[in-house]
Coordinates of C-alpha atoms in Angstrom, one line a residue:
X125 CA 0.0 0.0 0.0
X126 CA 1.6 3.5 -1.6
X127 CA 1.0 6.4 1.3
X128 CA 1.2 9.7 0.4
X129 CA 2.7 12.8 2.8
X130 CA 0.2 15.7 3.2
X131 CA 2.6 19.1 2.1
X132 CA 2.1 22.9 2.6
X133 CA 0.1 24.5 -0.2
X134 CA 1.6 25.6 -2.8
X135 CA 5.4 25.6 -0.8
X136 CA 6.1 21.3 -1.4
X137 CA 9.1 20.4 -3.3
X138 CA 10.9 17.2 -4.2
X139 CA 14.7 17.2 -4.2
X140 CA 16.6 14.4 -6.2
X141 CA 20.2 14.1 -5.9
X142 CA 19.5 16.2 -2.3
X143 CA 22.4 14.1 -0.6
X144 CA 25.2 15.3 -3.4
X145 CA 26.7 18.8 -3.4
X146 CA 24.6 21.0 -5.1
X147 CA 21.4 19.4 -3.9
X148 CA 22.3 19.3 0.1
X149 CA 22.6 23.3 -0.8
X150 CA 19.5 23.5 -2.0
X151 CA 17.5 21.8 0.6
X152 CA 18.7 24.4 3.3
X153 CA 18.4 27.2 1.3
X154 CA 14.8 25.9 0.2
X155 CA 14.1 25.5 4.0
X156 CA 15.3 28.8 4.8
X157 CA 12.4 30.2 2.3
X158 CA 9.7 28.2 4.4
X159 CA 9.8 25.6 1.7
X160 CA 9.1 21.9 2.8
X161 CA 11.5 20.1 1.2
X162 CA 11.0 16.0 0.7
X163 CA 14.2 14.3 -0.4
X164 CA 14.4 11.4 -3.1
X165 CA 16.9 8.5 -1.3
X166 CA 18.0 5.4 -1.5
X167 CA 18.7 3.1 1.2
X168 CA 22.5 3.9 0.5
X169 CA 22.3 7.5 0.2
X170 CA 25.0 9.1 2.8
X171 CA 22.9 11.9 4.9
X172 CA 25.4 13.1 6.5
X173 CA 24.8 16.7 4.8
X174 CA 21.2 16.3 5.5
X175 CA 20.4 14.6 9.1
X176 CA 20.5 17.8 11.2
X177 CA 17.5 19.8 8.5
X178 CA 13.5 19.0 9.0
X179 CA 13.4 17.5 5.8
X180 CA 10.7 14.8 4.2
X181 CA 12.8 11.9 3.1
X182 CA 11.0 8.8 1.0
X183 CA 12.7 6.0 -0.5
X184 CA 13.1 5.5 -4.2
X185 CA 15.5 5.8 -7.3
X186 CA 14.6 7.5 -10.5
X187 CA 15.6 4.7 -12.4
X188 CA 13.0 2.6 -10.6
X189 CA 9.5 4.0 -12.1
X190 CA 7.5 2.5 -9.6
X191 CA 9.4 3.9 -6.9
X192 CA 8.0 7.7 -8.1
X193 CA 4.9 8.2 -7.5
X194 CA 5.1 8.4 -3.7
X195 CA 7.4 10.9 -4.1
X196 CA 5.6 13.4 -6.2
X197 CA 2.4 13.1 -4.9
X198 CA 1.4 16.6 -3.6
X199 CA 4.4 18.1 -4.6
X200 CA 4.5 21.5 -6.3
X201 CA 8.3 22.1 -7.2
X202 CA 10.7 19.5 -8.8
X203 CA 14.5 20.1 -8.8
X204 CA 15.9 17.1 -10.5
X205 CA 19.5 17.1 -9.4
X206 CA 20.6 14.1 -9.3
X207 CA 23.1 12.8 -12.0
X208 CA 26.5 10.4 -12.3
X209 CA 29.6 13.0 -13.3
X210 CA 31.8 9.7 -14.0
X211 CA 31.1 6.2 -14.0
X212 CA 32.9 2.9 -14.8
X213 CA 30.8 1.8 -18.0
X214 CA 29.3 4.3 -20.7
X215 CA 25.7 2.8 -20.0
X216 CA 25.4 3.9 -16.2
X217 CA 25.7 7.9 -17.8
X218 CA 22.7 7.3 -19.4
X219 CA 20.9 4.9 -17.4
X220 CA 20.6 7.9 -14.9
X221 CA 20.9 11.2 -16.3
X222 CA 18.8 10.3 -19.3
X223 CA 16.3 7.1 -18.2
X224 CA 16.2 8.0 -14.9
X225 CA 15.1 12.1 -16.2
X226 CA 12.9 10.2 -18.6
X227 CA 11.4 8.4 -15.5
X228 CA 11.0 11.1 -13.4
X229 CA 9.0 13.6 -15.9
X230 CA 6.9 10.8 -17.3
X231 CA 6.0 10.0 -14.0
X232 CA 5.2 13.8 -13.4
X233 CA 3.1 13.5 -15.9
X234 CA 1.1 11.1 -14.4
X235 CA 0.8 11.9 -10.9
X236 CA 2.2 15.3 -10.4
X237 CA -1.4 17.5 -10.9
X238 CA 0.4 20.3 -8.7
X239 CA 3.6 21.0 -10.5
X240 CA 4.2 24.5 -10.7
X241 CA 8.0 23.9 -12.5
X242 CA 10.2 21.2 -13.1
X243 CA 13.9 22.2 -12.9
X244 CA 16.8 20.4 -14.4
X245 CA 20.1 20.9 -13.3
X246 CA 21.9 20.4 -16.9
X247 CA 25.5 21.8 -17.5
X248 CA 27.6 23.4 -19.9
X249 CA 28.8 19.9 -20.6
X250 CA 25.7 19.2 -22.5
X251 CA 26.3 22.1 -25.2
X252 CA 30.4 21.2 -25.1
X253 CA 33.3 23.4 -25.9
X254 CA 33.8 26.7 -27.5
X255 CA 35.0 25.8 -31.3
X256 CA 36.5 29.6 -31.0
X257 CA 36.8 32.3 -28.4
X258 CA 33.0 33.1 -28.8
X259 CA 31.1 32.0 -25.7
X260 CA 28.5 29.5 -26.2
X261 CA 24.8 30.6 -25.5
X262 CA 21.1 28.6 -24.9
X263 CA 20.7 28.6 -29.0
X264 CA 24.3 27.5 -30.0
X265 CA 24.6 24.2 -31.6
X266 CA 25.1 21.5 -29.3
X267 CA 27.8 18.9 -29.7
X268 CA 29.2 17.3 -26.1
X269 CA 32.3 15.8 -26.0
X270 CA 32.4 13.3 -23.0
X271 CA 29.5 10.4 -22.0
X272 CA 28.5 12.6 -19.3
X273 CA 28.1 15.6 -21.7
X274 CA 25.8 13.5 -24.0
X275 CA 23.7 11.9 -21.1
X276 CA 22.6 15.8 -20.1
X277 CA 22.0 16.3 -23.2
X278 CA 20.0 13.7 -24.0
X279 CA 18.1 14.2 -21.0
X280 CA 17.4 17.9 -22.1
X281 CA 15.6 16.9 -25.3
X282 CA 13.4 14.5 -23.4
X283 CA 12.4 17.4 -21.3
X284 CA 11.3 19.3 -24.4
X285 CA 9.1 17.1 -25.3
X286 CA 7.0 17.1 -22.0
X287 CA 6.9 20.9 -22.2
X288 CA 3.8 21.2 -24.1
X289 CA 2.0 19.6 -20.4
X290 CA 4.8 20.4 -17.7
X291 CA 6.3 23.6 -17.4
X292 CA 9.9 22.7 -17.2
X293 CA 13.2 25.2 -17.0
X294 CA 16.6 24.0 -17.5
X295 CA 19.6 25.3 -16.3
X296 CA 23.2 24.8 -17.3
X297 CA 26.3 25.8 -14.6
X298 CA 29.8 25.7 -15.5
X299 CA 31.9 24.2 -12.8
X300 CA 30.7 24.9 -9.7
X301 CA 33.2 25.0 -6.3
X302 CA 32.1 25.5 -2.5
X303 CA 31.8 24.3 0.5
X304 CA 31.3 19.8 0.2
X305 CA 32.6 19.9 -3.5
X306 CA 34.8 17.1 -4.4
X307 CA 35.6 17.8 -7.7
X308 CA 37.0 20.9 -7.6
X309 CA 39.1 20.4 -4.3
X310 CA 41.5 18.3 -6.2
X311 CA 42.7 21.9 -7.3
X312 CA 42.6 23.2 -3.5
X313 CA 44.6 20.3 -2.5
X314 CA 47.3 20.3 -4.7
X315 CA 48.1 24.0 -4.4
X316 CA 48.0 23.3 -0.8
X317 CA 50.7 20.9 -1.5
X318 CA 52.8 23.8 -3.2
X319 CA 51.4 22.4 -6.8
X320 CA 49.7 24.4 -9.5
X321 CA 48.5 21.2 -11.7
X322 CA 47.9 22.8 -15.8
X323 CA 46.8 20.1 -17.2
X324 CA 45.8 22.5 -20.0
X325 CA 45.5 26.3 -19.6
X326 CA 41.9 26.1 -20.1
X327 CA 39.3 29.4 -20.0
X328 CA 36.4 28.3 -18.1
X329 CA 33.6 30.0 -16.3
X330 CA 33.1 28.7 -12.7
X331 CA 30.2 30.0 -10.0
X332 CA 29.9 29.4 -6.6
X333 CA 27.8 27.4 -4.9
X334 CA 25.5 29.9 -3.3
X335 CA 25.5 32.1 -6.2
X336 CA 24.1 28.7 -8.3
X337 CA 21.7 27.5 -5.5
X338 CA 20.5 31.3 -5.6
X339 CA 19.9 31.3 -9.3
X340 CA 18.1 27.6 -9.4
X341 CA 15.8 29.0 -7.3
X342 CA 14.6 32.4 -9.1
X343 CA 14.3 30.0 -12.0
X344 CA 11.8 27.7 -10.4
X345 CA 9.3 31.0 -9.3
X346 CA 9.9 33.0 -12.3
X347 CA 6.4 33.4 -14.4
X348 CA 9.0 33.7 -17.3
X349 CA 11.3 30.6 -17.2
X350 CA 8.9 28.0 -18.3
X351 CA 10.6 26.1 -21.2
X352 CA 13.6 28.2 -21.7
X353 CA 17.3 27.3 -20.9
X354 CA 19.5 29.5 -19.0
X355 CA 23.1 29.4 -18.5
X356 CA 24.5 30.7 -14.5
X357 CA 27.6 31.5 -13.9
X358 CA 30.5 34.7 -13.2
X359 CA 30.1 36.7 -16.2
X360 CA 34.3 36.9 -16.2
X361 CA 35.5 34.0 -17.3
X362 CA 39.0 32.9 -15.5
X363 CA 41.9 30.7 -17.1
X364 CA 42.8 27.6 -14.5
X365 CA 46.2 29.1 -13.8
X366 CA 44.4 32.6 -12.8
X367 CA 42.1 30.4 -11.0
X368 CA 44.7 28.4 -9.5
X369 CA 46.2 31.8 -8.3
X370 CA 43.3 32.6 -6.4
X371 CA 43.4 29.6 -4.2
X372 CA 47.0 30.2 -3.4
X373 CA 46.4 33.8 -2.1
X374 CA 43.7 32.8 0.0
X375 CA 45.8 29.6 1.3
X376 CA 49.2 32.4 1.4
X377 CA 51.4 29.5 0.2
X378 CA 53.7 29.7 -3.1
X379 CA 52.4 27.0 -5.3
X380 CA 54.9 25.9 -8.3
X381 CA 53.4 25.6 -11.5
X382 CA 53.8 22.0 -13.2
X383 CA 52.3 21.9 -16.8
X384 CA 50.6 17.9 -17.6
X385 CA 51.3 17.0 -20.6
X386 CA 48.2 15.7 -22.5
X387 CA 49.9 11.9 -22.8
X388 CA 50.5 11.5 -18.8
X389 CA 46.9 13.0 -18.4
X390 CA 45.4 10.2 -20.7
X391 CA 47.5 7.9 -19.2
X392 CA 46.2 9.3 -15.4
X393 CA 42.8 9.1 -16.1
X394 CA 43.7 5.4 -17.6
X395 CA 45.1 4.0 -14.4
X396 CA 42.6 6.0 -12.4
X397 CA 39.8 3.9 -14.3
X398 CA 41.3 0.3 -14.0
X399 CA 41.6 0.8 -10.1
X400 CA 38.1 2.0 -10.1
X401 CA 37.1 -1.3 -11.9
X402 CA 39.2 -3.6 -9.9
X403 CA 37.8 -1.5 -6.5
X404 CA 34.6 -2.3 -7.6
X405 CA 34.2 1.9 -7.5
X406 CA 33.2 4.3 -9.8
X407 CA 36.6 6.4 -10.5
X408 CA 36.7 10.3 -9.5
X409 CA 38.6 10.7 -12.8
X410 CA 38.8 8.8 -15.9
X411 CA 39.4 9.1 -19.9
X412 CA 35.9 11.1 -20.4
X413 CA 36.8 13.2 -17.5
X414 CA 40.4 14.0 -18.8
X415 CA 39.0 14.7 -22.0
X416 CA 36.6 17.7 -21.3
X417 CA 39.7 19.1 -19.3
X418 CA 42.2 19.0 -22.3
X419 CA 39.6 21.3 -24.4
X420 CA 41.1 25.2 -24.6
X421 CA 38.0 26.7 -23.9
X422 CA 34.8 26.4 -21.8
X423 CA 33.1 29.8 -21.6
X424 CA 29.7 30.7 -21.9
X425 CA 27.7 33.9 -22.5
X426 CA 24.8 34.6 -19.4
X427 CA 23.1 37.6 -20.8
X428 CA 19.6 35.7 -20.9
X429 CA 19.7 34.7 -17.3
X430 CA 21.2 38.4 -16.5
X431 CA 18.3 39.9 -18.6
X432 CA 15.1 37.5 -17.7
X433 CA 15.7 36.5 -14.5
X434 CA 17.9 39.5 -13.0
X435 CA 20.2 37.1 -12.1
X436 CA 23.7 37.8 -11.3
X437 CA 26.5 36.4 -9.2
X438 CA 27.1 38.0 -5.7
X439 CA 30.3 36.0 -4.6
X440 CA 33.5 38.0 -6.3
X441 CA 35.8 34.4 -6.9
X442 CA 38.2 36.0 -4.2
X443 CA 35.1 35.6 -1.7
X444 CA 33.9 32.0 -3.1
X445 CA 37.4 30.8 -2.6
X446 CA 37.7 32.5 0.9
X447 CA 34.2 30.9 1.9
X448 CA 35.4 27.8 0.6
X449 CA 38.9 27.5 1.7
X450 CA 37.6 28.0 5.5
X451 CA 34.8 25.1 4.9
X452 CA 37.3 22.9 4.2
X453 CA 39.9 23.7 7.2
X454 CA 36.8 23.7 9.3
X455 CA 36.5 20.1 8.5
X456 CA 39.4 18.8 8.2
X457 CA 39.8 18.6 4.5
X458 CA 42.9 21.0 3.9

């Protein structure tokens, strides 16, 4: 027997991916609006992020159909968050961030009779490099480079088609650094450790993730946003090394700069992927990984966001870094 969890009126969300990095943001900033905030876990899922917040938590997996409809029932916001950034086999990319977003909407379509707006946290992975200096923007052509890339993307056009009945708004960060990242921190580490990894002297735009949790959320009540893309991040976009800089400032060490060739990267991400195998773990870096970082340019152009939604970045990267570098010496991590 299915039972369903009596929400607030018009103030109930569902959160999947809540116990990751951007979602665990979310939920307390959702909280902090006076949203009630229901959580999509499995019986694996780590709360460590989560256990101290009054949030809703019901079992289920978005690539388990059945195990949906509990969770949208009454619900009035979606933020589907959760996605796999690397994986040991091609087939897990899109057995979650395409099935499992096909799961999810189609089962909004059938239960959720409240949904105000699905949001999908995309990324710029999904559109995929700059072929020049020109930033990419929500009507450039798309053509992802990496599994994950192609997953998103794929899960984007299955959105589109649900638009016509669901009002749905995608959004597409850069990389995105704060407090609980684990991606990023390779990069704090390392300068901590007096190293300034270029594995290529890439232009990227980052944000941070307040400034990104912020910006989901304007999406999700804007009368506007319904089935348009938006792209969030710091209108200046950084090269690594200038990035890199940053963090060794805020740590006040002198890091030396060591340049990666593109073989021993390869070869990194390689080695990193046969010990995830033989761990029985999905690797933190690996061949797909490697080769989004080798590209010479990730920027992208946020006029749209800037212009619909008023959006704009309020952490300056000398403040994200601050905020972050003291998160992580607060716990232990550098």
């Amino acid at each position: 027997m299915i039972m369903f969890v009596v929400m607030s009126r018009d103030k109930a969300v569902l959160i999947t991916g809540a116990t990751g990095f951007v979602g665990s943001h979310l939920a307390q900033e959702l909280l902090n609006k006076g949203y009630k905030v229901r959580c999509l876990t499995r019986k694996t899922s780590n709360l460590r992020w989560l256990k101290h917040l009054n949030l809703d938590f019901v079992q289920g997996d978005i690539i388990f159909p059945e195990t949906l409809p509990a969770a949208i029932e009454g619900v009035n916001y979606i933020f589907h968050i959760a996605a796999v950034k690397t994986a040991k086999y091609e087939k897990t990319y899109y057995d979650i961030n395409y099935k499992g977003t096909l799961n999810l909407i189609d089962a909004c379509s059938k239960y959720g009779k409240n949904i105000k707006k699905f949001v999908f946290l995309s990324s710029q992975a999904a559109v995929g490099p700059n072929c020049d200096d020109k930033p990419v923007n929500e009507d450039s052509f798309c053509n992802p480079i990496s599994y994950y890339g192609k997953s998103k993307l794929k899960g984007e056009e299955t959105l589109k088609k649900y638009m016509p009945h669901i009002p749905v708004v995608i959004i597409r960060p850069p990389s995105v650094y704060g407090p609980r990242d684990e991606d990023m921190f390779f990069f704090f580490k390392a300068v901590k450790r007096r190293i300034k990894p270029i594995i290529c002297d890439t232009t990227v735009n980052v944000i941070y993730i307040d400034d990104l949790v912020r910006g989901i959320i304007i999406a999700a009540e804007s009368d506007i946003s319904t089935g348009k893309i938006y792209f969030m991040a710091d209108e200046k976009p950084y090269k690594l090394c200038e990035f890199l800089d940053e963090i060794s400032k805020v740590l006040n060490v002198h890091a030396f700069e060591i340049k990666m060739p593109s073989t021993i990267t390869k070869m990194a991400a390689l080695i990193s992927e046969l010990t995830g195998k033989l761990s029985n773990k999905s690797p933190i870096f690996n061949r797909d990984k490697a080769k989004e970082m080798l590209q010479r340019c990730w920027i992208c152009d946020v006029s749209k966001a800037k212009n619909e939604l008023k959006f704009h970045t309020q952490y300056s990267i000398k403040e994200g870094i601050e905020r972050t570098v003291s998160w992580y010496k607060k716990y232990g991590w550098l």
